[in-house]
CSV table of N, CA and C in Angstrom, one decimal:
chain,number,residue,atom,x,y,z
A,158,MET,N,14.3,-6.0,-32.6
A,158,MET,CA,12.9,-6.3,-32.7
A,158,MET,C,12.1,-6.0,-31.5
A,159,GLU,N,12.7,-6.5,-30.4
A,159,GLU,CA,12.0,-6.5,-29.0
A,159,GLU,C,11.8,-4.9,-28.6
A,160,LYS,N,12.9,-4.2,-28.9
A,160,LYS,CA,12.9,-2.8,-28.6
A,160,LYS,C,11.8,-2.0,-29.4
A,161,ASP,N,11.7,-2.5,-30.8
A,161,ASP,CA,10.7,-1.9,-31.5
A,161,ASP,C,9.4,-2.2,-30.9
A,162,LEU,N,9.1,-3.4,-30.5
A,162,LEU,CA,7.7,-3.8,-30.0
A,162,LEU,C,7.4,-2.9,-28.8
A,163,ARG,N,8.5,-2.7,-27.9
A,163,ARG,CA,8.3,-1.8,-26.7
A,163,ARG,C,7.9,-0.5,-27.0
A,164,TYR,N,8.4,0.1,-28.2
A,164,TYR,CA,7.9,1.4,-28.6
A,164,TYR,C,6.6,1.4,-29.2
A,165,VAL,N,6.3,0.4,-29.8
A,165,VAL,CA,4.9,0.2,-30.3
A,165,VAL,C,3.7,0.1,-29.2
A,166,GLU,N,4.2,-0.7,-28.3
A,166,GLU,CA,3.3,-0.7,-27.1
A,166,GLU,C,3.1,0.7,-26.2
A,167,LEU,N,4.4,1.4,-26.1
A,167,LEU,CA,4.3,2.7,-25.6
A,167,LEU,C,3.5,3.7,-26.3
A,168,PHE,N,3.6,3.6,-27.6
A,168,PHE,CA,2.8,4.5,-28.6
A,168,PHE,C,1.3,4.2,-28.4
A,169,GLU,N,0.9,3.0,-28.3
A,169,GLU,CA,-0.5,2.6,-28.0
A,169,GLU,C,-0.9,3.4,-26.8
A,170,LEU,N,-0.1,3.4,-25.9
A,170,LEU,CA,-0.5,4.1,-24.5
A,170,LEU,C,-0.6,5.6,-24.5
A,171,TYR,N,0.5,6.1,-25.1
A,171,TYR,CA,0.8,7.5,-25.0
A,171,TYR,C,0.6,8.3,-26.3
A,172,GLN,N,0.0,7.8,-27.4
A,172,GLN,CA,0.0,8.5,-28.7
A,172,GLN,C,-0.9,9.8,-28.6
A,173,GLY,N,-1.8,9.9,-27.7
A,173,GLY,CA,-2.8,10.9,-27.5
A,173,GLY,C,-1.9,12.2,-26.9
A,174,LEU,N,-0.7,11.9,-26.4
A,174,LEU,CA,0.1,13.0,-26.0
A,174,LEU,C,1.1,13.6,-27.0
A,175,LEU,N,1.0,13.0,-28.1
A,175,LEU,CA,1.9,13.4,-29.3
A,175,LEU,C,1.1,14.3,-30.3
A,176,THR,N,2.0,15.1,-31.1
A,176,THR,CA,1.3,15.9,-32.0
A,176,THR,C,0.8,14.9,-33.3
A,177,GLU,N,0.0,15.4,-34.0
A,177,GLU,CA,-0.4,14.7,-35.2
A,177,GLU,C,0.6,14.1,-36.0
A,178,ARG,N,1.5,15.2,-36.3
A,178,ARG,CA,2.8,14.9,-37.2
A,178,ARG,C,3.6,13.8,-36.5
A,179,GLN,N,3.8,13.8,-35.2
A,179,GLN,CA,4.5,12.8,-34.6
A,179,GLN,C,4.0,11.4,-34.6
A,180,ARG,N,2.6,11.4,-34.5
A,180,ARG,CA,1.9,10.2,-34.7
A,180,ARG,C,2.1,9.7,-36.2
A,181,GLU,N,2.0,10.6,-37.2
A,181,GLU,CA,2.0,10.1,-38.4
A,181,GLU,C,3.4,9.5,-38.8
A,182,LEU,N,4.5,10.1,-38.3
A,182,LEU,CA,5.8,9.7,-38.6
A,182,LEU,C,6.0,8.3,-38.0
A,183,PHE,N,5.6,8.3,-36.7
A,183,PHE,CA,5.7,7.0,-36.1
A,183,PHE,C,5.1,5.8,-36.7
A,184,ARG,N,3.8,6.1,-37.0
A,184,ARG,CA,3.0,5.0,-37.7
A,184,ARG,C,3.5,4.6,-39.0
A,185,SER,N,4.0,5.7,-39.8
A,185,SER,CA,4.7,5.3,-41.1
A,185,SER,C,5.8,4.4,-41.0
A,186,HIS,N,6.7,4.7,-40.0
A,186,HIS,CA,7.9,3.9,-39.8
A,186,HIS,C,7.6,2.5,-39.1
A,187,TYR,N,6.8,2.5,-38.1
A,187,TYR,CA,6.7,1.2,-37.2
A,187,TYR,C,5.5,0.5,-37.7
A,188,TYR,N,4.4,1.1,-38.0
A,188,TYR,CA,3.2,0.3,-38.5
A,188,TYR,C,3.2,-0.1,-40.0
A,189,TYR,N,3.6,0.9,-40.8
A,189,TYR,CA,3.6,0.7,-42.3
A,189,TYR,C,5.0,0.2,-42.9
A,190,ASP,N,5.9,0.2,-41.9
A,190,ASP,CA,7.3,-0.3,-42.2
A,190,ASP,C,7.9,0.5,-43.4
A,191,LEU,N,7.6,1.7,-43.4
A,191,LEU,CA,8.3,2.5,-44.4
A,191,LEU,C,9.8,3.0,-44.1
A,192,SER,N,10.6,3.1,-45.1
A,192,SER,CA,11.9,3.6,-44.7
A,192,SER,C,11.9,4.9,-44.4
A,193,LEU,N,13.1,5.5,-43.8
A,193,LEU,CA,13.1,6.9,-43.5
A,193,LEU,C,13.1,7.7,-44.8
A,194,SER,N,13.7,7.2,-45.8
A,194,SER,CA,13.7,7.8,-47.1
A,194,SER,C,12.3,7.8,-47.7
A,195,GLU,N,11.6,6.9,-47.6
A,195,GLU,CA,10.2,6.8,-48.1
A,195,GLU,C,9.4,7.9,-47.3
A,196,ILE,N,9.5,7.9,-46.1
A,196,ILE,CA,8.8,8.8,-45.3
A,196,ILE,C,9.1,10.3,-45.6
A,197,ALA,N,10.5,10.5,-45.9
A,197,ALA,CA,11.0,11.9,-46.1
A,197,ALA,C,10.6,12.5,-47.6
A,198,GLU,N,10.6,11.7,-48.5
A,198,GLU,CA,10.5,12.0,-49.9
A,198,GLU,C,9.2,12.8,-50.3
A,199,PRO,N,8.0,12.4,-49.8
A,199,PRO,CA,6.8,13.2,-50.3
A,199,PRO,C,6.7,14.6,-49.7
A,200,ASP,N,7.4,14.8,-48.6
A,200,ASP,CA,7.3,16.2,-47.9
A,200,ASP,C,8.6,17.0,-48.4
A,201,GLY,N,9.5,16.4,-49.1
A,201,GLY,CA,10.7,17.1,-49.4
A,201,GLY,C,11.7,17.2,-48.3
A,202,ASN,N,11.5,16.2,-47.3
A,202,ASN,CA,12.3,16.3,-46.1
A,202,ASN,C,13.6,15.5,-46.4
A,203,THR,N,14.5,15.5,-45.4
A,203,THR,CA,15.6,14.6,-45.6
A,203,THR,C,15.4,13.3,-44.6
A,204,ARG,N,16.2,12.3,-45.0
A,204,ARG,CA,16.2,11.0,-44.2
A,204,ARG,C,16.6,11.3,-42.8
A,205,GLN,N,17.7,12.3,-42.7
A,205,GLN,CA,18.2,12.6,-41.4
A,205,GLN,C,17.1,13.3,-40.5
A,206,ASN,N,16.3,14.4,-41.1
A,206,ASN,CA,15.3,14.9,-40.4
A,206,ASN,C,14.1,14.0,-39.8
A,207,VAL,N,13.8,12.9,-40.7
A,207,VAL,CA,12.8,12.0,-40.3
A,207,VAL,C,13.4,11.2,-39.2
A,208,TYR,N,14.7,10.7,-39.4
A,208,TYR,CA,15.4,9.9,-38.2
A,208,TYR,C,15.3,10.7,-36.8
A,209,MET,N,15.6,12.0,-37.0
A,209,MET,CA,15.7,12.9,-35.7
A,209,MET,C,14.3,13.0,-35.1
A,210,ALA,N,13.2,13.2,-36.0
A,210,ALA,CA,12.0,13.3,-35.5
A,210,ALA,C,11.3,12.0,-34.8
A,211,ILE,N,11.7,10.9,-35.5
A,211,ILE,CA,11.3,9.6,-34.9
A,211,ILE,C,12.0,9.3,-33.7
A,212,LYS,N,13.3,9.6,-33.5
A,212,LYS,CA,14.1,9.5,-32.3
A,212,LYS,C,13.5,10.3,-31.2
A,213,SER,N,13.1,11.6,-31.6
A,213,SER,CA,12.5,12.5,-30.6
A,213,SER,C,11.1,11.9,-30.0
A,214,VAL,N,10.4,11.2,-30.9
A,214,VAL,CA,9.2,10.6,-30.4
A,214,VAL,C,9.5,9.4,-29.5
A,215,LYS,N,10.5,8.7,-29.8
A,215,LYS,CA,10.8,7.5,-28.9
A,215,LYS,C,11.4,8.0,-27.5
A,216,THR,N,12.0,9.2,-27.6
A,216,THR,CA,12.4,9.8,-26.4
A,216,THR,C,11.4,10.4,-25.4
A,217,LYS,N,10.4,10.9,-26.3
A,217,LYS,CA,9.2,11.4,-25.4
A,217,LYS,C,8.4,10.2,-24.9
A,218,LEU,N,8.2,9.0,-25.7
A,218,LEU,CA,7.6,7.9,-25.2
A,218,LEU,C,8.3,7.4,-23.8
A,219,ASP,N,9.5,7.3,-24.0
A,219,ASP,CA,10.3,6.8,-22.8
A,219,ASP,C,10.1,7.8,-21.6
A,220,GLY,N,10.0,9.0,-21.8
A,220,GLY,CA,9.9,10.0,-20.7
A,220,GLY,C,8.3,9.8,-20.2
A,221,TYR,N,7.4,9.7,-21.1
A,221,TYR,CA,6.0,9.5,-20.6
A,221,TYR,C,5.9,8.1,-19.7
A,222,GLU,N,6.6,7.2,-20.1
A,222,GLU,CA,6.5,6.0,-19.3
A,222,GLU,C,7.3,6.1,-18.0
A,223,LYS,N,8.4,6.8,-18.0
A,223,LYS,CA,9.2,7.0,-16.8
A,223,LYS,C,8.3,7.8,-15.7
A,224,LEU,N,7.5,8.8,-16.2
A,224,LEU,CA,6.7,9.5,-15.4
A,224,LEU,C,5.4,8.8,-15.0
A,225,LEU,N,4.7,8.4,-15.9
A,225,LEU,CA,3.3,7.9,-15.7
A,225,LEU,C,3.3,6.3,-15.4
A,226,LYS,N,4.3,5.6,-15.9
A,226,LYS,CA,4.3,4.3,-15.6
A,226,LYS,C,3.0,3.3,-16.0
A,227,LEU,N,2.4,3.8,-17.1
A,227,LEU,CA,1.3,3.0,-17.5
A,227,LEU,C,1.5,1.5,-18.1
A,228,LYS,N,2.6,1.4,-18.7
A,228,LYS,CA,3.0,0.1,-19.2
A,228,LYS,C,3.2,-0.8,-18.0
A,229,GLU,N,4.0,-0.3,-17.2
A,229,GLU,CA,4.4,-1.1,-16.0
A,229,GLU,C,3.2,-1.4,-15.2
A,230,LYS,N,2.3,-0.5,-14.9
A,230,LYS,CA,1.2,-0.8,-14.3
A,230,LYS,C,0.3,-1.8,-14.9
A,231,ASN,N,0.1,-1.7,-16.2
A,231,ASN,CA,-0.8,-2.7,-17.0
A,231,ASN,C,-0.2,-4.2,-17.0
A,232,VAL,N,1.2,-4.3,-16.8
A,232,VAL,CA,1.8,-5.6,-16.8
A,232,VAL,C,1.5,-6.1,-15.4
A,233,LYS,N,1.6,-5.4,-14.3
A,233,LYS,CA,1.2,-5.8,-12.9
A,233,LYS,C,-0.3,-6.1,-12.9
A,234,LEU,N,-1.1,-5.3,-13.5
A,234,LEU,CA,-2.6,-5.6,-13.3
A,234,LEU,C,-2.9,-6.9,-14.1
A,235,LYS,N,-2.1,-7.2,-15.3
A,235,LYS,CA,-2.3,-8.4,-16.1
A,235,LYS,C,-2.0,-9.6,-15.3
A,236,GLY,N,-0.9,-9.4,-14.5
A,236,GLY,CA,-0.6,-10.6,-13.7
A,236,GLY,C,-1.5,-10.9,-12.5
A,237,ILE,N,-1.9,-9.8,-12.0
A,237,ILE,CA,-3.0,-10.0,-10.9
A,237,ILE,C,-4.3,-10.6,-11.6
A,238,ALA,N,-4.6,-10.2,-12.7
A,238,ALA,CA,-5.9,-10.8,-13.4
A,238,ALA,C,-5.7,-12.3,-13.7
A,239,GLU,N,-4.4,-12.6,-14.1
A,239,GLU,CA,-4.1,-14.0,-14.3
A,239,GLU,C,-4.2,-14.9,-13.0
A,240,LYS,N,-3.8,-14.4,-11.9
A,240,LYS,CA,-3.7,-15.1,-10.6
A,240,LYS,C,-5.3,-15.2,-10.2
A,241,LEU,N,-6.2,-14.2,-10.5
A,241,LEU,CA,-7.4,-14.2,-10.0
A,241,LEU,C,-8.4,-15.2,-10.9
A,242,LEU,N,-7.8,-15.5,-12.1
A,242,LEU,CA,-8.7,-16.3,-13.1
A,242,LEU,C,-9.3,-17.5,-12.5
A,243,GLY,N,-8.5,-18.3,-11.8
A,243,GLY,CA,-9.1,-19.5,-11.0
A,243,GLY,C,-9.9,-19.2,-9.9
A,244,VAL,N,-9.6,-18.0,-9.2
A,244,VAL,CA,-10.4,-17.7,-8.1
A,244,VAL,C,-11.7,-16.9,-8.2
A,245,ASN,N,-11.6,-15.8,-9.1
A,245,ASN,CA,-12.7,-15.0,-9.3
A,245,ASN,C,-12.6,-14.5,-10.8
A,246,SER,N,-13.3,-15.4,-11.7
A,246,SER,CA,-13.1,-15.1,-13.1
A,246,SER,C,-13.8,-13.8,-13.5
A,247,GLU,N,-14.7,-13.4,-12.8
A,247,GLU,CA,-15.6,-12.3,-13.1
A,247,GLU,C,-14.7,-11.0,-12.9
A,248,LEU,N,-14.1,-11.0,-11.7
A,248,LEU,CA,-13.1,-9.9,-11.3
A,248,LEU,C,-11.8,-9.8,-12.3
A,249,SER,N,-11.4,-11.0,-12.5
A,249,SER,CA,-10.3,-11.2,-13.5
A,249,SER,C,-10.7,-10.5,-14.9
A,250,LYS,N,-11.9,-10.7,-15.4
A,250,LYS,CA,-12.3,-10.3,-16.7
A,250,LYS,C,-12.5,-8.8,-16.5
A,251,GLU,N,-12.8,-8.3,-15.4
A,251,GLU,CA,-13.1,-6.8,-15.4
A,251,GLU,C,-11.9,-6.1,-15.3
A,252,ILE,N,-10.7,-6.7,-14.7
A,252,ILE,CA,-9.5,-6.1,-14.8
A,252,ILE,C,-9.0,-6.1,-16.3
A,253,THR,N,-8.9,-7.2,-16.9
A,253,THR,CA,-8.6,-7.4,-18.3
A,253,THR,C,-9.3,-6.4,-19.2
A,254,ASP,N,-10.6,-6.1,-18.9
A,254,ASP,CA,-11.3,-5.2,-19.8
A,254,ASP,C,-10.8,-3.7,-19.5
A,255,ILE,N,-10.4,-3.5,-18.3
A,255,ILE,CA,-10.0,-2.1,-18.0
A,255,ILE,C,-8.6,-1.8,-18.6
A,256,ILE,N,-7.7,-2.8,-18.6
A,256,ILE,CA,-6.5,-2.7,-19.2
A,256,ILE,C,-6.3,-2.9,-20.7
A,257,GLY,N,-7.5,-3.4,-21.3
A,257,GLY,CA,-7.6,-3.7,-22.7
A,257,GLY,C,-6.9,-4.8,-23.2
A,258,GLU,N,-6.8,-5.7,-22.5
A,258,GLU,CA,-6.1,-7.0,-22.8
A,258,GLU,C,-7.1,-8.1,-23.3
């Protein structure tokens, strides 16, 4: 479950780098909780093809994070914003607004 949440977080950051079909498959499985068979059936695809496509998306998301480190940077910025909350709440709010928290 925790691993699934990680991929949802990465998807939120990097979905613009994926094709429409990749986004559609990922959303169907992770957001709408459809099984691989349910995703495959309407298109006449196989469960295995859908599995491989979603696995490919997850690999891409891991690769984007490895290169760009947006999730890692957001976590660090959130920590800084929390530390600043008592000292400078305006600056803390500005940081959280930027990272979308």
